[in-house]
PDB file of C-alpha atoms and ligand atoms in Angstrom:
ATOM      1  CA  MET A 225       0.000   0.000   0.000  1.00 56.00           C
ATOM      2  CA  GLY A 226       1.179   3.539  -0.702  1.00 74.00           C
ATOM      3  CA  ALA A 227       2.529   5.861   1.962  1.00 93.00           C
ATOM      4  CA  LEU A 228       0.036   8.200   3.569  1.00 97.00           C
ATOM      5  CA  LEU A 229       2.784  10.259   5.170  1.00 98.00           C
ATOM      6  CA  THR A 230       6.280  10.730   3.780  1.00 98.00           C
ATOM      7  CA  ILE A 231       8.799  12.785   5.725  1.00 98.00           C
ATOM      8  CA  ASP A 232      11.957  13.326   3.780  1.00 98.00           C
ATOM      9  CA  ASP A 233      15.213  14.724   5.174  1.00 98.00           C
ATOM     10  CA  VAL A 234      13.561  17.202   7.517  1.00 98.00           C
ATOM     11  CA  HIS A 235      15.532  19.677   9.613  1.00 98.00           C
ATOM     12  CA  VAL A 236      13.938  21.901  12.225  1.00 98.00           C
ATOM     13  CA  ARG A 237      15.709  24.659  14.126  1.00 97.00           C
ATOM     14  CA  TYR A 238      14.674  26.852  17.001  1.00 96.00           C
ATOM     15  CA  GLY A 239      17.161  29.693  16.643  1.00 94.00           C
ATOM     16  CA  ASP A 240      20.575  28.044  17.070  1.00 94.00           C
ATOM     17  CA  LEU A 241      19.156  24.809  18.407  1.00 96.00           C
ATOM     18  CA  VAL A 242      18.731  22.058  15.843  1.00 96.00           C
ATOM     19  CA  ALA A 243      15.743  20.044  17.077  1.00 97.00           C
ATOM     20  CA  LEU A 244      15.490  17.635  14.105  1.00 98.00           C
ATOM     21  CA  ARG A 245      18.174  16.695  11.607  1.00 97.00           C
ATOM     22  CA  ASP A 246      17.994  14.406   8.561  1.00 97.00           C
ATOM     23  CA  VAL A 247      14.702  12.966   9.704  1.00 98.00           C
ATOM     24  CA  SER A 248      13.006  10.672   7.190  1.00 98.00           C
ATOM     25  CA  LEU A 249       9.999   8.574   8.048  1.00 98.00           C
ATOM     26  CA  THR A 250       7.095   6.979   6.229  1.00 98.00           C
ATOM     27  CA  VAL A 251       3.697   5.829   7.392  1.00 98.00           C
ATOM     28  CA  ALA A 252       1.552   3.561   5.239  1.00 97.00           C
ATOM     29  CA  GLN A 253      -2.212   3.804   5.110  1.00 95.00           C
ATOM     30  CA  GLY A 254      -3.663   1.935   8.119  1.00 94.00           C
ATOM     31  CA  GLU A 255      -0.362   1.564   9.966  1.00 96.00           C
ATOM     32  CA  VAL A 256       0.320   2.255  13.638  1.00 96.00           C
ATOM     33  CA  VAL A 257       3.762   3.823  13.855  1.00 97.00           C
ATOM     34  CA  CYS A 258       5.334   4.770  17.167  1.00 97.00           C
ATOM     35  CA  VAL A 259       8.112   7.246  17.698  1.00 97.00           C
ATOM     36  CA  ILE A 260       9.913   6.709  20.958  1.00 96.00           C
ATOM     37  CA  GLY A 261      12.693   8.706  22.506  1.00 94.00           C
ATOM     38  CA  PRO A 262      13.790  10.417  25.705  1.00 93.00           C
ATOM     39  CA  ASN A 263      12.804  13.885  26.857  1.00 92.00           C
ATOM     40  CA  GLY A 264      13.898  16.535  24.403  1.00 93.00           C
ATOM     41  CA  ALA A 265      14.569  14.043  21.587  1.00 96.00           C
ATOM     42  CA  GLY A 266      12.424  16.057  19.189  1.00 97.00           C
ATOM     43  CA  LYS A 267       9.260  13.936  19.196  1.00 97.00           C
ATOM     44  CA  SER A 268       6.824  16.813  19.729  1.00 96.00           C
ATOM     45  CA  THR A 269       8.678  18.895  17.181  1.00 97.00           C
ATOM     46  CA  LEU A 270       8.259  16.112  14.624  1.00 98.00           C
ATOM     47  CA  LEU A 271       4.485  16.016  15.080  1.00 97.00           C
ATOM     48  CA  ALA A 272       4.297  19.816  15.083  1.00 97.00           C
ATOM     49  CA  ALA A 273       6.195  19.889  11.782  1.00 97.00           C
ATOM     50  CA  VAL A 274       3.716  17.446  10.228  1.00 98.00           C
ATOM     51  CA  ALA A 275       0.704  19.355  11.558  1.00 96.00           C
ATOM     52  CA  GLY A 276       1.978  22.723  10.341  1.00 96.00           C
ATOM     53  CA  GLY A 277       2.850  24.120  13.776  1.00 94.00           C
ATOM     54  CA  VAL A 278       6.535  24.568  12.974  1.00 96.00           C
ATOM     55  CA  THR A 279       8.107  25.048   9.566  1.00 96.00           C
ATOM     56  CA  PRO A 280      11.196  22.978   8.753  1.00 97.00           C
ATOM     57  CA  TRP A 281      14.061  24.921   7.201  1.00 94.00           C
ATOM     58  CA  ARG A 282      14.819  21.961   4.980  1.00 96.00           C
ATOM     59  CA  GLY A 283      13.077  18.848   3.758  1.00 97.00           C
ATOM     60  CA  SER A 284       9.694  17.750   2.584  1.00 98.00           C
ATOM     61  CA  ILE A 285       6.596  16.402   4.294  1.00 98.00           C
ATOM     62  CA  ARG A 286       3.930  14.914   2.065  1.00 97.00           C
ATOM     63  CA  PHE A 287       0.516  13.927   3.299  1.00 97.00           C
ATOM     64  CA  GLY A 288      -0.913  11.809   0.518  1.00 94.00           C
ATOM     65  CA  ASP A 289       0.045  13.790  -2.572  1.00 93.00           C
ATOM     66  CA  THR A 290       0.115  17.162  -0.838  1.00 95.00           C
ATOM     67  CA  GLU A 291       3.294  18.903   0.245  1.00 97.00           C
ATOM     68  CA  VAL A 292       2.385  20.327   3.659  1.00 96.00           C
ATOM     69  CA  VAL A 293       5.570  22.247   4.494  1.00 97.00           C
ATOM     70  CA  GLY A 294       4.582  25.900   4.518  1.00 94.00           C
ATOM     71  CA  LEU A 295       0.848  25.252   4.924  1.00 96.00           C
ATOM     72  CA  ARG A 296      -0.912  26.659   7.959  1.00 95.00           C
ATOM     73  CA  PRO A 297      -2.127  24.169  10.615  1.00 94.00           C
ATOM     74  CA  GLU A 298      -5.806  24.655   9.795  1.00 91.00           C
ATOM     75  CA  VAL A 299      -5.112  24.026   6.123  1.00 94.00           C
ATOM     76  CA  VAL A 300      -3.221  20.824   6.954  1.00 95.00           C
ATOM     77  CA  ALA A 301      -6.068  19.760   9.261  1.00 92.00           C
ATOM     78  CA  ARG A 302      -8.537  20.123   6.410  1.00 91.00           C
ATOM     79  CA  GLN A 303      -6.518  17.621   4.409  1.00 93.00           C
ATOM     80  CA  GLY A 304      -7.556  15.011   6.993  1.00 94.00           C
ATOM     81  CA  LEU A 305      -4.893  15.199   9.664  1.00 95.00           C
ATOM     82  CA  SER A 306      -5.459  15.716  13.351  1.00 94.00           C
ATOM     83  CA  LEU A 307      -3.117  16.175  16.321  1.00 94.00           C
ATOM     84  CA  VAL A 308      -3.693  15.286  19.968  1.00 94.00           C
ATOM     85  CA  PRO A 309      -1.104  17.497  21.625  1.00 90.00           C
ATOM     86  CA  GLU A 310       0.873  16.614  24.728  1.00 88.00           C
ATOM     87  CA  GLY A 311      -0.911  17.985  27.779  1.00 80.00           C
ATOM     88  CA  ARG A 312      -4.258  17.495  25.989  1.00 75.00           C
ATOM     89  CA  HIS A 313      -5.140  21.209  25.640  1.00 83.00           C
ATOM     90  CA  ILE A 314      -8.740  20.810  26.587  1.00 87.00           C
ATOM     91  CA  PHE A 315     -10.766  23.727  27.877  1.00 90.00           C
ATOM     92  CA  GLY A 316     -11.184  23.010  31.593  1.00 92.00           C
ATOM     93  CA  THR A 317     -14.013  25.421  32.287  1.00 93.00           C
ATOM     94  CA  LEU A 318     -16.061  24.313  29.288  1.00 93.00           C
ATOM     95  CA  THR A 319     -18.173  21.173  29.423  1.00 95.00           C
ATOM     96  CA  VAL A 320     -17.289  17.950  27.625  1.00 94.00           C
ATOM     97  CA  ASP A 321     -20.049  18.720  25.134  1.00 92.00           C
ATOM     98  CA  GLU A 322     -18.633  22.195  24.413  1.00 91.00           C
ATOM     99  CA  ASN A 323     -15.118  20.844  24.031  1.00 91.00           C
ATOM    100  CA  LEU A 324     -16.339  18.317  21.465  1.00 89.00           C
ATOM    101  CA  ARG A 325     -18.260  20.907  19.513  1.00 85.00           C
ATOM    102  CA  ILE A 326     -15.157  23.067  19.294  1.00 80.00           C
ATOM    103  CA  GLY A 327     -13.440  20.078  17.657  1.00 67.00           C
ATOM    104  CA  GLY A 328     -16.009  20.254  14.874  1.00 63.00           C
ATOM    105  CA  PHE A 329     -15.540  23.940  14.169  1.00 57.00           C
ATOM    106  CA  ILE A 330     -13.070  23.639  11.341  1.00 52.00           C
ATOM    107  CA  HIS A 331     -15.759  21.828   9.392  1.00 54.00           C
ATOM    108  CA  LYS A 332     -18.489  24.179  10.480  1.00 53.00           C
ATOM    109  CA  GLY A 333     -21.485  23.900   8.237  1.00 58.00           C
ATOM    110  CA  ARG A 334     -20.790  20.331   7.225  1.00 62.00           C
ATOM    111  CA  ALA A 335     -24.114  18.616   6.909  1.00 64.00           C
ATOM    112  CA  ASP A 336     -22.878  15.492   8.649  1.00 69.00           C
ATOM    113  CA  ALA A 337     -21.507  17.255  11.750  1.00 74.00           C
ATOM    114  CA  LYS A 338     -24.386  15.900  13.803  1.00 78.00           C
ATOM    115  CA  ALA A 339     -23.701  12.361  12.591  1.00 80.00           C
ATOM    116  CA  ASP A 340     -20.024  12.819  13.521  1.00 80.00           C
ATOM    117  CA  TYR A 341     -21.062  13.849  16.991  1.00 84.00           C
ATOM    118  CA  GLU A 342     -23.355  10.858  17.468  1.00 86.00           C
ATOM    119  CA  ARG A 343     -20.669   8.513  16.216  1.00 85.00           C
ATOM    120  CA  LEU A 344     -18.240   9.940  18.774  1.00 86.00           C
ATOM    121  CA  LEU A 345     -20.568   9.311  21.658  1.00 89.00           C
ATOM    122  CA  GLU A 346     -20.881   5.734  20.506  1.00 89.00           C
ATOM    123  CA  LEU A 347     -17.124   5.359  20.383  1.00 88.00           C
ATOM    124  CA  PHE A 348     -16.678   7.037  23.777  1.00 90.00           C
ATOM    125  CA  PRO A 349     -19.622   5.986  25.978  1.00 90.00           C
ATOM    126  CA  ARG A 350     -17.731   7.276  29.011  1.00 90.00           C
ATOM    127  CA  LEU A 351     -17.855  10.796  27.600  1.00 93.00           C
ATOM    128  CA  ARG A 352     -21.577  10.515  26.935  1.00 93.00           C
ATOM    129  CA  GLU A 353     -22.063  10.026  30.676  1.00 94.00           C
ATOM    130  CA  ARG A 354     -20.012  13.148  31.348  1.00 95.00           C
ATOM    131  CA  LEU A 355     -21.341  15.482  28.641  1.00 95.00           C
ATOM    132  CA  ASN A 356     -22.372  18.274  30.971  1.00 95.00           C
ATOM    133  CA  PHE A 357     -19.353  18.091  33.275  1.00 94.00           C
ATOM    134  CA  PRO A 358     -16.706  20.798  33.137  1.00 96.00           C
ATOM    135  CA  ALA A 359     -13.788  19.089  31.398  1.00 95.00           C
ATOM    136  CA  GLY A 360     -11.422  20.254  34.132  1.00 94.00           C
ATOM    137  CA  ARG A 361     -13.207  17.984  36.594  1.00 94.00           C
ATOM    138  CA  LEU A 362     -12.696  14.804  34.577  1.00 94.00           C
ATOM    139  CA  SER A 363     -10.013  12.306  35.587  1.00 92.00           C
ATOM    140  CA  GLY A 364      -6.716  12.380  33.668  1.00 92.00           C
ATOM    141  CA  GLY A 365      -7.775   9.360  31.627  1.00 91.00           C
ATOM    142  CA  GLU A 366     -11.120  10.888  30.741  1.00 93.00           C
ATOM    143  CA  GLN A 367      -9.391  14.109  29.721  1.00 94.00           C
ATOM    144  CA  GLN A 368      -7.122  12.135  27.427  1.00 93.00           C
ATOM    145  CA  MET A 369     -10.194  10.395  25.946  1.00 92.00           C
ATOM    146  CA  LEU A 370     -11.773  13.792  25.409  1.00 94.00           C
ATOM    147  CA  ALA A 371      -8.662  15.065  23.649  1.00 93.00           C
ATOM    148  CA  VAL A 372      -8.683  12.001  21.359  1.00 93.00           C
ATOM    149  CA  ALA A 373     -12.434  12.280  20.777  1.00 92.00           C
ATOM    150  CA  ARG A 374     -12.119  15.933  19.832  1.00 91.00           C
ATOM    151  CA  ALA A 375      -9.314  15.143  17.423  1.00 90.00           C
ATOM    152  CA  VAL A 376     -11.276  12.400  15.649  1.00 89.00           C
ATOM    153  CA  MET A 377     -14.514  14.380  15.546  1.00 86.00           C
ATOM    154  CA  THR A 378     -13.908  15.363  11.947  1.00 79.00           C
ATOM    155  CA  ARG A 379     -12.894  11.873  10.746  1.00 87.00           C
ATOM    156  CA  PRO A 380      -9.219  12.449  10.019  1.00 93.00           C
ATOM    157  CA  ARG A 381      -7.303   9.937   7.932  1.00 95.00           C
ATOM    158  CA  LEU A 382      -4.179  10.407  10.047  1.00 97.00           C
ATOM    159  CA  LEU A 383      -4.110  10.942  13.807  1.00 97.00           C
ATOM    160  CA  LEU A 384      -0.946  12.144  15.540  1.00 97.00           C
ATOM    161  CA  VAL A 385      -0.905  11.508  19.293  1.00 96.00           C
ATOM    162  CA  ASP A 386       1.752  13.072  21.495  1.00 95.00           C
ATOM    163  CA  GLU A 387       2.534  10.995  24.589  1.00 93.00           C
ATOM    164  CA  PRO A 388      -0.945   9.704  25.445  1.00 92.00           C
ATOM    165  CA  SER A 389       0.417   7.814  28.484  1.00 91.00           C
ATOM    166  CA  LEU A 390       1.833  10.849  30.229  1.00 88.00           C
ATOM    167  CA  GLY A 391       0.827  10.927  33.889  1.00 86.00           C
ATOM    168  CA  LEU A 392      -1.748   8.132  33.590  1.00 89.00           C
ATOM    169  CA  ALA A 393      -1.957   4.849  35.514  1.00 88.00           C
ATOM    170  CA  PRO A 394      -1.112   1.741  33.438  1.00 89.00           C
ATOM    171  CA  ARG A 395      -4.699   0.466  33.507  1.00 89.00           C
ATOM    172  CA  ILE A 396      -5.948   3.763  32.110  1.00 89.00           C
ATOM    173  CA  VAL A 397      -3.238   3.815  29.463  1.00 90.00           C
ATOM    174  CA  ASP A 398      -4.446   0.377  28.352  1.00 90.00           C
ATOM    175  CA  GLN A 399      -7.936   1.820  27.906  1.00 89.00           C
ATOM    176  CA  ILE A 400      -6.615   4.713  25.828  1.00 90.00           C
ATOM    177  CA  TYR A 401      -4.723   2.312  23.580  1.00 92.00           C
ATOM    178  CA  GLU A 402      -7.785   0.125  23.246  1.00 91.00           C
ATOM    179  CA  ILE A 403      -9.699   3.148  21.988  1.00 91.00           C
ATOM    180  CA  LEU A 404      -6.967   4.141  19.544  1.00 93.00           C
ATOM    181  CA  LEU A 405      -6.671   0.623  18.128  1.00 93.00           C
ATOM    182  CA  ASP A 406     -10.437   0.323  17.959  1.00 91.00           C
ATOM    183  CA  LEU A 407     -10.498   3.491  15.844  1.00 91.00           C
ATOM    184  CA  ARG A 408      -7.995   1.968  13.481  1.00 93.00           C
ATOM    185  CA  GLN A 409     -10.012  -1.229  13.294  1.00 92.00           C
ATOM    186  CA  ARG A 410     -13.385   0.409  12.744  1.00 89.00           C
ATOM    187  CA  GLU A 411     -12.447   3.408  10.642  1.00 88.00           C
ATOM    188  CA  GLY A 412      -9.113   2.527   9.080  1.00 91.00           C
ATOM    189  CA  LEU A 413      -7.470   5.376  10.966  1.00 95.00           C
ATOM    190  CA  THR A 414      -3.709   5.634  10.519  1.00 97.00           C
ATOM    191  CA  LEU A 415      -1.811   6.454  13.710  1.00 97.00           C
ATOM    192  CA  VAL A 416       1.492   8.031  14.671  1.00 98.00           C
ATOM    193  CA  ILE A 417       2.038   7.889  18.418  1.00 97.00           C
ATOM    194  CA  ASN A 418       4.875   9.438  20.421  1.00 96.00           C
ATOM    195  CA  GLU A 419       5.927   7.748  23.613  1.00 94.00           C
ATOM    196  CA  GLN A 420       8.828   7.926  26.024  1.00 90.00           C
ATOM    197  CA  SER A 421       8.789   4.255  26.882  1.00 82.00           C
ATOM    198  CA  SER A 422       8.728   1.254  24.596  1.00 77.00           C
ATOM    199  CA  ASN A 423       7.051  -1.474  26.667  1.00 79.00           C
ATOM    200  CA  ARG A 424       3.478  -0.948  25.622  1.00 81.00           C
ATOM    201  CA  ILE A 425       4.403   0.279  22.193  1.00 84.00           C
ATOM    202  CA  LEU A 426       5.994  -3.017  21.245  1.00 85.00           C
ATOM    203  CA  LYS A 427       2.641  -4.670  21.766  1.00 87.00           C
ATOM    204  CA  HIS A 428       0.572  -2.262  19.708  1.00 90.00           C
ATOM    205  CA  ALA A 429       2.714  -0.715  16.986  1.00 94.00           C
ATOM    206  CA  ASP A 430       3.399  -2.098  13.528  1.00 95.00           C
ATOM    207  CA  ARG A 431       6.645  -0.172  13.242  1.00 96.00           C
ATOM    208  CA  ILE A 432       8.852   1.820  15.554  1.00 96.00           C
ATOM    209  CA  TYR A 433      11.267   4.707  15.143  1.00 97.00           C
ATOM    210  CA  VAL A 434      13.685   5.636  17.909  1.00 96.00           C
ATOM    211  CA  LEU A 435      14.502   9.334  17.984  1.00 97.00           C
ATOM    212  CA  ARG A 436      17.333  10.763  20.073  1.00 96.00           C
ATOM    213  CA  GLY A 437      19.131  14.074  19.790  1.00 95.00           C
ATOM    214  CA  GLY A 438      16.926  15.049  16.860  1.00 97.00           C
ATOM    215  CA  ARG A 439      17.997  12.062  14.737  1.00 97.00           C
ATOM    216  CA  ILE A 440      16.350   8.783  13.879  1.00 97.00           C
ATOM    217  CA  GLN A 441      18.601   6.205  15.533  1.00 96.00           C
ATOM    218  CA  LEU A 442      16.672   3.070  14.656  1.00 96.00           C
ATOM    219  CA  GLU A 443      13.707   2.005  12.580  1.00 97.00           C
ATOM    220  CA  GLY A 444      12.102  -1.389  12.370  1.00 96.00           C
ATOM    221  CA  ARG A 445       9.069  -3.601  12.642  1.00 96.00           C
ATOM    222  CA  ALA A 446       7.875  -4.007  16.220  1.00 93.00           C
ATOM    223  CA  ALA A 447       7.894  -7.789  15.766  1.00 92.00           C
ATOM    224  CA  ASP A 448      11.600  -7.688  14.897  1.00 93.00           C
ATOM    225  CA  LEU A 449      12.467  -5.463  17.873  1.00 89.00           C
ATOM    226  CA  ALA A 450      10.423  -7.378  20.418  1.00 86.00           C
ATOM    227  CA  ASP A 451      13.285  -8.294  22.752  1.00 84.00           C
ATOM    228  CA  GLY A 452      13.896  -4.562  23.305  1.00 84.00           C
ATOM    229  CA  GLU A 453      17.697  -4.821  23.098  1.00 88.00           C
ATOM    230  CA  ALA A 454      18.200  -2.808  19.902  1.00 90.00           C
ATOM    231  CA  ILE A 455      15.702  -0.218  21.091  1.00 90.00           C
ATOM    232  CA  ARG A 456      17.519   0.235  24.403  1.00 90.00           C
ATOM    233  CA  SER A 457      20.850   0.737  22.634  1.00 90.00           C
ATOM    234  CA  ALA A 458      19.395   3.292  20.251  1.00 92.00           C
ATOM    235  CA  TYR A 459      17.460   5.063  22.986  1.00 90.00           C
ATOM    236  CA  PHE A 460      20.390   5.431  25.343  1.00 89.00           C
ATOM    237  CA  GLY A 461      23.087   5.681  22.707  1.00 86.00           C
ATOM    238  CA  PHE A 462      25.050   2.572  23.666  1.00 73.00           C
ATOM    239  CA  GLY A 463      27.277   0.819  21.217  1.00 55.00           C
TER     240      GLY A 463
HETATM  241  P1  LIG B 618       9.342  15.823  25.521  1.00 53.88           P
HETATM  242  O1  LIG B 618       9.229  14.379  25.785  1.00 53.88           O
HETATM  243  O2  LIG B 618       9.926  16.597  26.648  1.00 53.88           O
HETATM  244  O3  LIG B 618       8.111  16.453  24.956  1.00 53.88           O
HETATM  245  P2  LIG B 618      10.369  15.794  22.856  1.00 53.88           P
HETATM  246  O4  LIG B 618      11.087  14.577  22.426  1.00 53.88           O
HETATM  247  O5  LIG B 618       8.961  15.954  22.452  1.00 53.88           O
HETATM  248  O6  LIG B 618      10.491  15.953  24.408  1.00 53.88           O
HETATM  249  P3  LIG B 618      10.732  18.417  21.761  1.00 53.88           P
HETATM  250  O7  LIG B 618       9.722  18.986  22.683  1.00 53.88           O
HETATM  251  O8  LIG B 618      10.397  18.278  20.338  1.00 53.88           O
HETATM  252  O9  LIG B 618      11.226  16.999  22.307  1.00 53.88           O
HETATM  253  O10 LIG B 618      12.059  19.280  21.916  1.00 53.88           O
HETATM  254  C1  LIG B 618      13.242  19.068  21.143  1.00 53.88           C
HETATM  255  C2  LIG B 618      14.264  20.138  21.494  1.00 53.88           C
HETATM  256  O11 LIG B 618      13.807  21.408  21.033  1.00 53.88           O
HETATM  257  C3  LIG B 618      14.480  20.302  23.003  1.00 53.88           C
HETATM  258  O12 LIG B 618      15.846  20.613  23.207  1.00 53.88           O
HETATM  259  C4  LIG B 618      13.597  21.478  23.360  1.00 53.88           C
HETATM  260  O13 LIG B 618      14.117  22.170  24.478  1.00 53.88           O
HETATM  261  C5  LIG B 618      13.685  22.332  22.113  1.00 53.88           C
HETATM  262  N1  LIG B 618      12.456  23.111  21.853  1.00 53.88           N
HETATM  263  C6  LIG B 618      11.207  22.619  21.722  1.00 53.88           C
HETATM  264  N2  LIG B 618      10.323  23.609  21.435  1.00 53.88           N
HETATM  265  C7  LIG B 618      11.039  24.752  21.416  1.00 53.88           C
HETATM  266  C8  LIG B 618      10.718  26.118  21.150  1.00 53.88           C
HETATM  267  N3  LIG B 618       9.469  26.517  20.877  1.00 53.88           N
HETATM  268  N4  LIG B 618      11.734  27.028  21.197  1.00 53.88           N
HETATM  269  C9  LIG B 618      12.989  26.647  21.459  1.00 53.88           C
HETATM  270  N5  LIG B 618      13.383  25.390  21.696  1.00 53.88           N
HETATM  271  C10 LIG B 618      12.414  24.439  21.664  1.00 53.88           C
END
């Protein structure tokens, strides 16, 4: 199957700091690809570059047939790409319902917005129970579900998820992954997920990239990296 996302030789700088160098990565339609790496490796920067939040000073990022470097985030989003940012960025004083409706705004006026909303509540029954709660009063896991729900409101083809496990208990993280994999199963959603740790990722991902110091150190199929040894070396820079 053809690549849905093709990142080719991307460099990103923040002033003098080079956050990504020579980064190339592909994601096929329907794949679950995980990017793992320590704090500051450049994982968030990579997703931001794809979503139009930062502009690389070199390289190309193609989403389907469209070159997205230089496009504004809302324009990239309209191509069918959605980002769940680290820290979730939900509106704590607004209700769950209001947060979800905000997710639909970029497609305002779409006739099927109501159907999208109904579909979401089916996918996230937990959120249906909490619709009139202020989002700030949800548990961490529910907030993460809300952030995912909001991002998939408009039926993206590609979902980028930045560290969904952050600060959540293992049992809750399992639930979040169940939801993400269910979305792939039901809707053919393609996923790129950033994580700091590889344990869970090895179970769920098709392929893995290890990013450290702004460079891809290792790439491979999760099944081939299952013993974790090569990942540990790449992650910590041994050998
Ligand atoms: P974390 O797990 O902490 O989110 P990360 O792997 O996502 O780390 P990035 O957040 O992409 O890494 O950061 C990569 C490097 O770029 C770090 O050295 C970080 O300090 C720096 N950086 C990130 N954003 C900015 C910015 N807006 N301005 C300047 N430097 C930045």
